[in-house]
PDB file of C-alpha atoms and ligand atoms in Angstrom:
ATOM      1  CA  GLY L  12     -58.984 -20.443 -38.932  1.00 96.00           C
ATOM      2  CA  PRO L  13     -57.955 -19.866 -35.331  1.00 97.00           C
ATOM      3  CA  THR L  14     -59.596 -18.433 -32.585  1.00 98.00           C
ATOM      4  CA  LEU L  15     -57.530 -15.413 -30.381  1.00 98.00           C
ATOM      5  CA  GLU L  16     -58.179 -15.275 -26.610  1.00 98.00           C
ATOM      6  CA  ASP L  17     -57.150 -12.297 -25.193  1.00 98.00           C
ATOM      7  CA  LEU L  18     -54.746 -12.105 -21.966  1.00 97.00           C
ATOM      8  CA  ASP L  19     -54.701  -8.414 -21.494  1.00 97.00           C
ATOM      9  CA  PRO L  20     -55.099  -5.504 -24.497  1.00 97.00           C
ATOM     10  CA  VAL L  21     -52.038  -6.423 -26.263  1.00 97.00           C
ATOM     11  CA  ARG L  22     -51.696 -10.092 -25.938  1.00 97.00           C
ATOM     12  CA  PHE L  23     -53.428 -13.170 -27.018  1.00 98.00           C
ATOM     13  CA  ILE L  24     -53.230 -17.233 -27.025  1.00 98.00           C
ATOM     14  CA  GLY L  25     -53.651 -18.628 -30.377  1.00 97.00           C
ATOM     15  CA  ASN L  26     -52.690 -21.123 -32.730  1.00 94.00           C
ATOM     16  CA  ARG L  27     -51.197 -21.749 -36.259  1.00 90.00           C
ATOM     17  CA  SER L  28     -54.339 -22.558 -38.440  1.00 91.00           C
ATOM     18  CA  SER L  29     -53.972 -20.547 -41.530  1.00 93.00           C
ATOM     19  CA  GLY L  30     -58.288 -21.058 -42.594  1.00 95.00           C
ATOM     20  CA  ARG L  31     -57.264 -22.200 -45.746  1.00 95.00           C
ATOM     21  CA  MET L  32     -59.040 -25.806 -45.380  1.00 95.00           C
ATOM     22  CA  GLY L  33     -62.462 -24.250 -44.011  1.00 97.00           C
ATOM     23  CA  PHE L  34     -62.222 -21.701 -46.906  1.00 98.00           C
ATOM     24  CA  ALA L  35     -61.472 -24.152 -49.536  1.00 97.00           C
ATOM     25  CA  ILE L  36     -64.687 -25.968 -48.798  1.00 98.00           C
ATOM     26  CA  ALA L  37     -66.496 -22.868 -48.507  1.00 98.00           C
ATOM     27  CA  ALA L  38     -65.281 -22.172 -52.048  1.00 98.00           C
ATOM     28  CA  GLU L  39     -66.490 -25.518 -53.290  1.00 98.00           C
ATOM     29  CA  ALA L  40     -69.650 -25.589 -51.566  1.00 98.00           C
ATOM     30  CA  SER L  41     -70.502 -22.031 -53.175  1.00 98.00           C
ATOM     31  CA  ARG L  42     -69.163 -23.295 -56.496  1.00 98.00           C
ATOM     32  CA  ARG L  43     -71.488 -26.190 -56.431  1.00 98.00           C
ATOM     33  CA  GLY L  44     -74.648 -23.948 -55.617  1.00 98.00           C
ATOM     34  CA  ALA L  45     -74.782 -23.759 -51.906  1.00 98.00           C
ATOM     35  CA  GLN L  46     -75.766 -20.481 -50.023  1.00 98.00           C
ATOM     36  CA  VAL L  47     -72.365 -20.421 -48.041  1.00 98.00           C
ATOM     37  CA  THR L  48     -72.181 -18.483 -44.833  1.00 98.00           C
ATOM     38  CA  ILE L  49     -68.308 -18.761 -43.511  1.00 98.00           C
ATOM     39  CA  VAL L  50     -67.612 -17.924 -39.755  1.00 98.00           C
ATOM     40  CA  ALA L  51     -63.780 -17.159 -39.693  1.00 98.00           C
ATOM     41  CA  GLY L  52     -61.318 -16.477 -36.890  1.00 98.00           C
ATOM     42  CA  PRO L  53     -58.897 -14.033 -37.542  1.00 97.00           C
ATOM     43  CA  THR L  54     -57.014 -15.190 -40.602  1.00 95.00           C
ATOM     44  CA  THR L  55     -54.268 -13.635 -43.121  1.00 89.00           C
ATOM     45  CA  VAL L  56     -55.535 -15.734 -45.807  1.00 95.00           C
ATOM     46  CA  GLU L  57     -58.312 -13.921 -48.308  1.00 96.00           C
ATOM     47  CA  PRO L  58     -61.459 -15.787 -47.734  1.00 98.00           C
ATOM     48  CA  PRO L  59     -63.235 -16.564 -50.826  1.00 98.00           C
ATOM     49  CA  ARG L  60     -66.613 -14.627 -52.178  1.00 97.00           C
ATOM     50  CA  VAL L  61     -69.357 -16.167 -50.342  1.00 98.00           C
ATOM     51  CA  ALA L  62     -73.395 -15.037 -49.224  1.00 98.00           C
ATOM     52  CA  GLU L  63     -72.173 -13.970 -45.881  1.00 98.00           C
ATOM     53  CA  LEU L  64     -68.889 -13.452 -44.248  1.00 98.00           C
ATOM     54  CA  VAL L  65     -68.964 -12.974 -40.263  1.00 98.00           C
ATOM     55  CA  LYS L  66     -65.454 -12.283 -38.964  1.00 98.00           C
ATOM     56  CA  VAL L  67     -65.019 -13.338 -35.149  1.00 98.00           C
ATOM     57  CA  ARG L  68     -62.074 -12.947 -32.945  1.00 98.00           C
ATOM     58  CA  SER L  69     -62.504 -15.593 -29.862  1.00 98.00           C
ATOM     59  CA  ALA L  70     -63.861 -18.900 -29.406  1.00 98.00           C
ATOM     60  CA  ALA L  71     -66.921 -17.200 -27.261  1.00 98.00           C
ATOM     61  CA  GLU L  72     -67.852 -14.988 -30.472  1.00 98.00           C
ATOM     62  CA  MET L  73     -67.541 -18.123 -32.842  1.00 98.00           C
ATOM     63  CA  HIS L  74     -70.042 -19.574 -30.515  1.00 98.00           C
ATOM     64  CA  GLN L  75     -72.315 -17.302 -30.340  1.00 98.00           C
ATOM     65  CA  ALA L  76     -72.195 -16.625 -34.306  1.00 98.00           C
ATOM     66  CA  VAL L  77     -72.317 -20.726 -35.168  1.00 98.00           C
ATOM     67  CA  ILE L  78     -74.895 -21.320 -32.798  1.00 98.00           C
ATOM     68  CA  ALA L  79     -77.002 -18.289 -34.298  1.00 98.00           C
ATOM     69  CA  ARG L  80     -77.093 -19.651 -37.651  1.00 98.00           C
ATOM     70  CA  ALA L  81     -77.113 -23.629 -37.087  1.00 97.00           C
ATOM     71  CA  ASP L  82     -80.945 -23.966 -37.335  1.00 96.00           C
ATOM     72  CA  ARG L  83     -81.069 -22.188 -40.368  1.00 96.00           C
ATOM     73  CA  SER L  84     -78.356 -24.376 -42.186  1.00 98.00           C
ATOM     74  CA  ASP L  85     -78.548 -27.558 -43.610  1.00 98.00           C
ATOM     75  CA  VAL L  86     -75.018 -28.358 -42.907  1.00 98.00           C
ATOM     76  CA  VAL L  87     -72.339 -27.431 -40.389  1.00 98.00           C
ATOM     77  CA  VAL L  88     -68.600 -27.766 -41.371  1.00 98.00           C
ATOM     78  CA  MET L  89     -66.677 -26.885 -38.172  1.00 98.00           C
ATOM     79  CA  ALA L  90     -63.014 -26.614 -39.656  1.00 97.00           C
ATOM     80  CA  ALA L  91     -61.921 -23.932 -37.092  1.00 97.00           C
ATOM     81  CA  ALA L  92     -59.002 -24.574 -34.806  1.00 96.00           C
ATOM     82  CA  VAL L  93     -61.139 -23.461 -31.529  1.00 98.00           C
ATOM     83  CA  ALA L  94     -59.318 -22.713 -28.788  1.00 98.00           C
ATOM     84  CA  ASP L  95     -59.934 -25.204 -26.160  1.00 97.00           C
ATOM     85  CA  TYR L  96     -59.025 -22.810 -23.348  1.00 98.00           C
ATOM     86  CA  THR L  97     -59.232 -19.132 -22.806  1.00 98.00           C
ATOM     87  CA  PRO L  98     -57.790 -17.309 -19.953  1.00 98.00           C
ATOM     88  CA  ALA L  99     -60.093 -17.052 -16.735  1.00 98.00           C
ATOM     89  CA  GLU L 100     -59.856 -13.685 -16.686  1.00 96.00           C
ATOM     90  CA  ARG L 101     -58.866 -10.804 -19.285  1.00 95.00           C
ATOM     91  CA  ALA L 102     -56.717  -7.856 -17.473  1.00 93.00           C
ATOM     92  CA  PRO L 103     -58.119  -4.552 -18.409  1.00 95.00           C
ATOM     93  CA  HIS L 104     -54.484  -3.197 -18.732  1.00 96.00           C
ATOM     94  CA  LYS L 105     -51.488  -4.545 -20.015  1.00 95.00           C
ATOM     95  CA  VAL L 106     -49.920  -6.904 -17.527  1.00 92.00           C
ATOM     96  CA  HIS L 107     -46.234  -5.814 -16.568  1.00 93.00           C
ATOM     97  CA  LYS L 108     -43.490  -8.267 -16.130  1.00 92.00           C
ATOM     98  CA  GLU L 109     -42.542  -8.879 -12.395  1.00 93.00           C
ATOM     99  CA  ASP L 110     -41.297 -12.337 -11.085  1.00 95.00           C
ATOM    100  CA  ASP L 111     -39.302 -14.641 -12.974  1.00 97.00           C
ATOM    101  CA  THR L 112     -42.363 -16.934 -13.747  1.00 97.00           C
ATOM    102  CA  LEU L 113     -45.810 -16.358 -14.475  1.00 94.00           C
ATOM    103  CA  THR L 114     -48.957 -18.393 -13.891  1.00 95.00           C
ATOM    104  CA  LEU L 115     -51.773 -18.307 -16.534  1.00 96.00           C
ATOM    105  CA  VAL L 116     -55.238 -19.612 -15.107  1.00 97.00           C
ATOM    106  CA  LEU L 117     -57.363 -20.848 -18.215  1.00 98.00           C
ATOM    107  CA  LYS L 118     -60.757 -21.980 -18.317  1.00 98.00           C
ATOM    108  CA  ARG L 119     -62.370 -24.309 -20.970  1.00 98.00           C
ATOM    109  CA  THR L 120     -63.930 -22.886 -24.060  1.00 98.00           C
ATOM    110  CA  PRO L 121     -67.738 -24.105 -25.295  1.00 97.00           C
ATOM    111  CA  ASP L 122     -67.335 -27.167 -27.306  1.00 97.00           C
ATOM    112  CA  ILE L 123     -69.258 -25.710 -30.370  1.00 98.00           C
ATOM    113  CA  LEU L 124     -69.570 -28.915 -32.261  1.00 98.00           C
ATOM    114  CA  GLY L 125     -70.159 -30.716 -29.437  1.00 97.00           C
ATOM    115  CA  GLU L 126     -73.305 -28.727 -28.438  1.00 98.00           C
ATOM    116  CA  LEU L 127     -74.701 -28.874 -32.027  1.00 98.00           C
ATOM    117  CA  GLY L 128     -74.546 -32.543 -31.514  1.00 98.00           C
ATOM    118  CA  ARG L 129     -75.943 -32.633 -28.242  1.00 98.00           C
ATOM    119  CA  ARG L 130     -78.605 -30.331 -29.452  1.00 97.00           C
ATOM    120  CA  ARG L 131     -79.629 -32.257 -32.636  1.00 97.00           C
ATOM    121  CA  LEU L 132     -79.652 -35.579 -30.244  1.00 97.00           C
ATOM    122  CA  ALA L 133     -81.855 -34.048 -27.983  1.00 97.00           C
ATOM    123  CA  SER L 134     -84.583 -32.684 -30.629  1.00 96.00           C
ATOM    124  CA  GLY L 135     -84.134 -34.819 -33.406  1.00 93.00           C
ATOM    125  CA  ARG L 136     -83.614 -32.397 -35.874  1.00 93.00           C
ATOM    126  CA  GLY L 137     -80.919 -29.863 -37.113  1.00 96.00           C
ATOM    127  CA  PRO L 138     -77.932 -29.614 -39.650  1.00 98.00           C
ATOM    128  CA  LEU L 139     -75.765 -32.419 -41.017  1.00 98.00           C
ATOM    129  CA  LEU L 140     -72.566 -32.120 -39.045  1.00 98.00           C
ATOM    130  CA  VAL L 141     -69.086 -32.392 -40.276  1.00 98.00           C
ATOM    131  CA  GLY L 142     -66.205 -31.860 -37.498  1.00 98.00           C
ATOM    132  CA  PHE L 143     -62.233 -31.892 -38.059  1.00 97.00           C
ATOM    133  CA  GLY L 144     -59.824 -33.834 -36.145  1.00 94.00           C
ATOM    134  CA  ALA L 145     -56.101 -32.899 -35.676  1.00 88.00           C
ATOM    135  CA  GLU L 146     -54.040 -36.078 -34.648  1.00 88.00           C
ATOM    136  CA  THR L 147     -50.673 -36.963 -34.409  1.00 87.00           C
ATOM    137  CA  GLU L 148     -51.299 -40.668 -33.862  1.00 90.00           C
ATOM    138  CA  HIS L 149     -54.013 -43.412 -34.098  1.00 92.00           C
ATOM    139  CA  VAL L 150     -55.553 -40.970 -36.720  1.00 91.00           C
ATOM    140  CA  GLU L 151     -58.311 -43.396 -37.877  1.00 92.00           C
ATOM    141  CA  GLU L 152     -58.992 -44.812 -33.992  1.00 94.00           C
ATOM    142  CA  GLN L 153     -59.145 -40.887 -32.419  1.00 95.00           C
ATOM    143  CA  GLY L 154     -61.378 -39.886 -35.426  1.00 96.00           C
ATOM    144  CA  ALA L 155     -63.980 -42.542 -34.962  1.00 96.00           C
ATOM    145  CA  ALA L 156     -63.999 -41.823 -31.252  1.00 96.00           C
ATOM    146  CA  LYS L 157     -64.334 -38.207 -32.081  1.00 97.00           C
ATOM    147  CA  ARG L 158     -67.161 -39.031 -34.163  1.00 97.00           C
ATOM    148  CA  GLN L 159     -69.177 -41.051 -31.323  1.00 97.00           C
ATOM    149  CA  ARG L 160     -68.320 -38.350 -28.893  1.00 96.00           C
ATOM    150  CA  LYS L 161     -69.248 -35.337 -30.715  1.00 97.00           C
ATOM    151  CA  GLN L 162     -72.640 -37.060 -32.433  1.00 97.00           C
ATOM    152  CA  VAL L 163     -71.520 -35.767 -35.962  1.00 98.00           C
ATOM    153  CA  ASP L 164     -72.375 -37.325 -39.572  1.00 98.00           C
ATOM    154  CA  LEU L 165     -68.563 -37.074 -40.550  1.00 98.00           C
ATOM    155  CA  ILE L 166     -65.025 -36.314 -38.848  1.00 98.00           C
ATOM    156  CA  VAL L 167     -62.086 -35.298 -41.346  1.00 97.00           C
ATOM    157  CA  ALA L 168     -59.154 -36.685 -39.401  1.00 95.00           C
ATOM    158  CA  ASN L 169     -55.896 -35.436 -40.415  1.00 89.00           C
ATOM    159  CA  ASP L 170     -52.409 -36.374 -39.332  1.00 84.00           C
ATOM    160  CA  VAL L 171     -50.820 -33.159 -38.199  1.00 82.00           C
ATOM    161  CA  ALA L 172     -47.531 -34.608 -37.458  1.00 82.00           C
ATOM    162  CA  ARG L 173     -46.584 -34.880 -40.889  1.00 80.00           C
ATOM    163  CA  SER L 174     -44.998 -31.545 -42.264  1.00 77.00           C
ATOM    164  CA  ASP L 175     -46.995 -31.490 -45.903  1.00 79.00           C
ATOM    165  CA  ALA L 176     -50.665 -31.822 -44.036  1.00 73.00           C
ATOM    166  CA  GLY L 177     -52.690 -30.108 -41.539  1.00 71.00           C
ATOM    167  CA  PHE L 178     -52.005 -26.468 -40.706  1.00 75.00           C
ATOM    168  CA  ASP L 179     -50.682 -23.444 -42.609  1.00 73.00           C
ATOM    169  CA  VAL L 180     -49.580 -25.678 -45.960  1.00 83.00           C
ATOM    170  CA  GLU L 181     -51.682 -26.204 -49.232  1.00 89.00           C
ATOM    171  CA  THR L 182     -52.118 -30.026 -48.652  1.00 91.00           C
ATOM    172  CA  ASN L 183     -53.723 -32.260 -46.522  1.00 90.00           C
ATOM    173  CA  ALA L 184     -53.769 -36.053 -45.867  1.00 92.00           C
ATOM    174  CA  VAL L 185     -56.915 -36.951 -44.251  1.00 94.00           C
ATOM    175  CA  THR L 186     -58.883 -39.716 -43.424  1.00 96.00           C
ATOM    176  CA  ILE L 187     -62.907 -39.494 -43.323  1.00 97.00           C
ATOM    177  CA  VAL L 188     -64.462 -41.057 -40.749  1.00 97.00           C
ATOM    178  CA  GLY L 189     -68.310 -41.942 -41.369  1.00 97.00           C
ATOM    179  CA  GLU L 190     -70.979 -44.079 -40.186  1.00 95.00           C
ATOM    180  CA  GLY L 191     -69.988 -47.274 -42.242  1.00 92.00           C
ATOM    181  CA  GLY L 192     -66.426 -46.782 -41.583  1.00 94.00           C
ATOM    182  CA  SER L 193     -63.393 -44.411 -42.566  1.00 95.00           C
ATOM    183  CA  GLU L 194     -61.561 -43.736 -45.789  1.00 96.00           C
ATOM    184  CA  THR L 195     -58.029 -42.474 -46.236  1.00 95.00           C
ATOM    185  CA  LEU L 196     -57.213 -39.769 -48.982  1.00 95.00           C
ATOM    186  CA  PRO L 197     -53.912 -39.317 -50.362  1.00 95.00           C
ATOM    187  CA  LEU L 198     -51.979 -36.208 -50.099  1.00 94.00           C
ATOM    188  CA  LEU L 199     -54.198 -33.604 -52.101  1.00 95.00           C
ATOM    189  CA  PRO L 200     -54.518 -30.138 -52.721  1.00 95.00           C
ATOM    190  CA  LYS L 201     -56.890 -28.795 -50.026  1.00 94.00           C
ATOM    191  CA  SER L 202     -59.352 -27.752 -52.944  1.00 96.00           C
ATOM    192  CA  GLN L 203     -59.649 -31.318 -53.901  1.00 97.00           C
ATOM    193  CA  VAL L 204     -59.680 -32.300 -49.866  1.00 97.00           C
ATOM    194  CA  ALA L 205     -63.041 -30.337 -49.727  1.00 98.00           C
ATOM    195  CA  ALA L 206     -64.253 -31.888 -53.118  1.00 98.00           C
ATOM    196  CA  GLU L 207     -63.867 -35.149 -51.258  1.00 98.00           C
ATOM    197  CA  ILE L 208     -65.353 -34.110 -48.292  1.00 98.00           C
ATOM    198  CA  LEU L 209     -68.425 -32.538 -49.769  1.00 98.00           C
ATOM    199  CA  ASP L 210     -69.049 -35.298 -52.168  1.00 98.00           C
ATOM    200  CA  ARG L 211     -69.778 -37.404 -49.048  1.00 98.00           C
ATOM    201  CA  VAL L 212     -71.801 -34.641 -47.890  1.00 98.00           C
ATOM    202  CA  GLU L 213     -74.273 -34.518 -50.821  1.00 98.00           C
ATOM    203  CA  LYS L 214     -74.563 -38.180 -50.339  1.00 97.00           C
ATOM    204  CA  LEU L 215     -75.670 -37.993 -46.890  1.00 97.00           C
ATOM    205  CA  LEU L 216     -78.119 -35.062 -47.765  1.00 97.00           C
ATOM    206  CA  VAL L 217     -79.696 -37.195 -50.221  1.00 97.00           C
ATOM    207  CA  GLN L 218     -79.995 -40.107 -48.257  1.00 95.00           C
ATOM    208  CA  ASN L 219     -81.192 -38.622 -45.193  1.00 92.00           C
ATOM    209  CA  ALA L 220     -83.738 -36.795 -47.849  1.00 92.00           C
ATOM    210  CA  ALA L 221     -84.854 -40.192 -48.846  1.00 93.00           C
ATOM    211  CA  ARG L 222     -85.030 -41.830 -45.214  1.00 90.00           C
ATOM    212  CA  ALA L 223     -87.166 -38.496 -44.201  1.00 88.00           C
ATOM    213  CA  GLU L 224     -89.516 -39.176 -47.229  1.00 91.00           C
ATOM    214  CA  ALA L 225     -90.068 -42.764 -46.319  1.00 93.00           C
ATOM    215  CA  ASN L 226     -90.806 -41.968 -42.672  1.00 89.00           C
ATOM    216  CA  ARG L 227     -93.688 -39.473 -43.776  1.00 84.00           C
TER     217      ARG L 227
HETATM  218  O1  C5P F   7     -62.594 -31.730 -29.195  1.00 97.86           O
HETATM  219  P1  C5P F   7     -61.551 -31.624 -30.493  1.00 97.86           P
HETATM  220  O2  C5P F   7     -61.045 -30.062 -30.476  1.00 97.86           O
HETATM  221  O3  C5P F   7     -60.662 -32.781 -31.028  1.00 97.86           O
HETATM  222  O4  C5P F   7     -62.582 -31.651 -31.788  1.00 97.86           O
HETATM  223  C1  C5P F   7     -62.443 -30.701 -32.952  1.00 97.86           C
HETATM  224  C2  C5P F   7     -63.761 -30.347 -33.710  1.00 97.86           C
HETATM  225  O5  C5P F   7     -64.236 -29.865 -32.811  1.00 97.86           O
HETATM  226  C3  C5P F   7     -63.292 -29.371 -34.857  1.00 97.86           C
HETATM  227  O6  C5P F   7     -64.378 -29.663 -35.953  1.00 97.86           O
HETATM  228  C4  C5P F   7     -63.411 -28.142 -34.375  1.00 97.86           C
HETATM  229  O7  C5P F   7     -63.894 -27.140 -35.015  1.00 97.86           O
HETATM  230  C5  C5P F   7     -64.547 -28.410 -33.455  1.00 97.86           C
HETATM  231  N1  C5P F   7     -64.333 -27.951 -31.973  1.00 97.86           N
HETATM  232  C6  C5P F   7     -65.509 -27.115 -31.457  1.00 97.86           C
HETATM  233  N2  C5P F   7     -65.371 -25.898 -30.514  1.00 97.86           N
HETATM  234  C7  C5P F   7     -64.448 -25.865 -29.476  1.00 97.86           C
HETATM  235  C8  C5P F   7     -63.278 -26.818 -29.732  1.00 97.86           C
HETATM  236  C9  C5P F   7     -63.395 -27.931 -31.013  1.00 97.86           C
HETATM  237  O8  C5P F   7     -66.521 -26.676 -32.219  1.00 97.86           O
HETATM  238  N3  C5P F   7     -64.290 -25.528 -28.672  1.00 97.86           N
END
């Protein structure tokens, strides 16, 4: 889902992510027998029942919760719409209106997935990584570039310019970008998109296990 970045005790910056895609993946992984931890931002949609549910609010809290668990995980799927910027300072009291315009100063949040990719590259070990990319054009190219930039195994790129896919709807139209190229799936319910993603994750886990065995 989203993260919410507080400006003062009553206001925040957020986004329209519902959490549906992440919850669908968690539900499907759990159904397939995985031990699942959900790290969720504030969502109105009910999360599925899984082994562990960690509720967070901000990008900073999500960063902490994910990093603390990543080393104990086989797979990390980052479906959250993490805020890219957060207020540089949180006002301790409600900000009252004064002038006609108000300037907010924002600072970058930690790139959680990017950090997991960098750590894995540096240490040579770590969980399989799946990221999402919300794009409005050149979905495939952007997805492939993001996969390289973040050093992850799969990028699920979705066209958020469509009204029937992406944020806050039950269906999604995605292109899955992996090492060997990309596959564009038709418009599907998010539960089926989750199954398609996890089919590819399972294949990669089997491949990686075989590679590790061969290198022993
Ligand atoms: O860089 P960009 O935001 O386009 O990448 C999207 C992917 O990175 C998603 O999987 C999202 O969950 C993840 N992300 C993150 N930390 C951020 C921003 C995005 O892990 N601060």
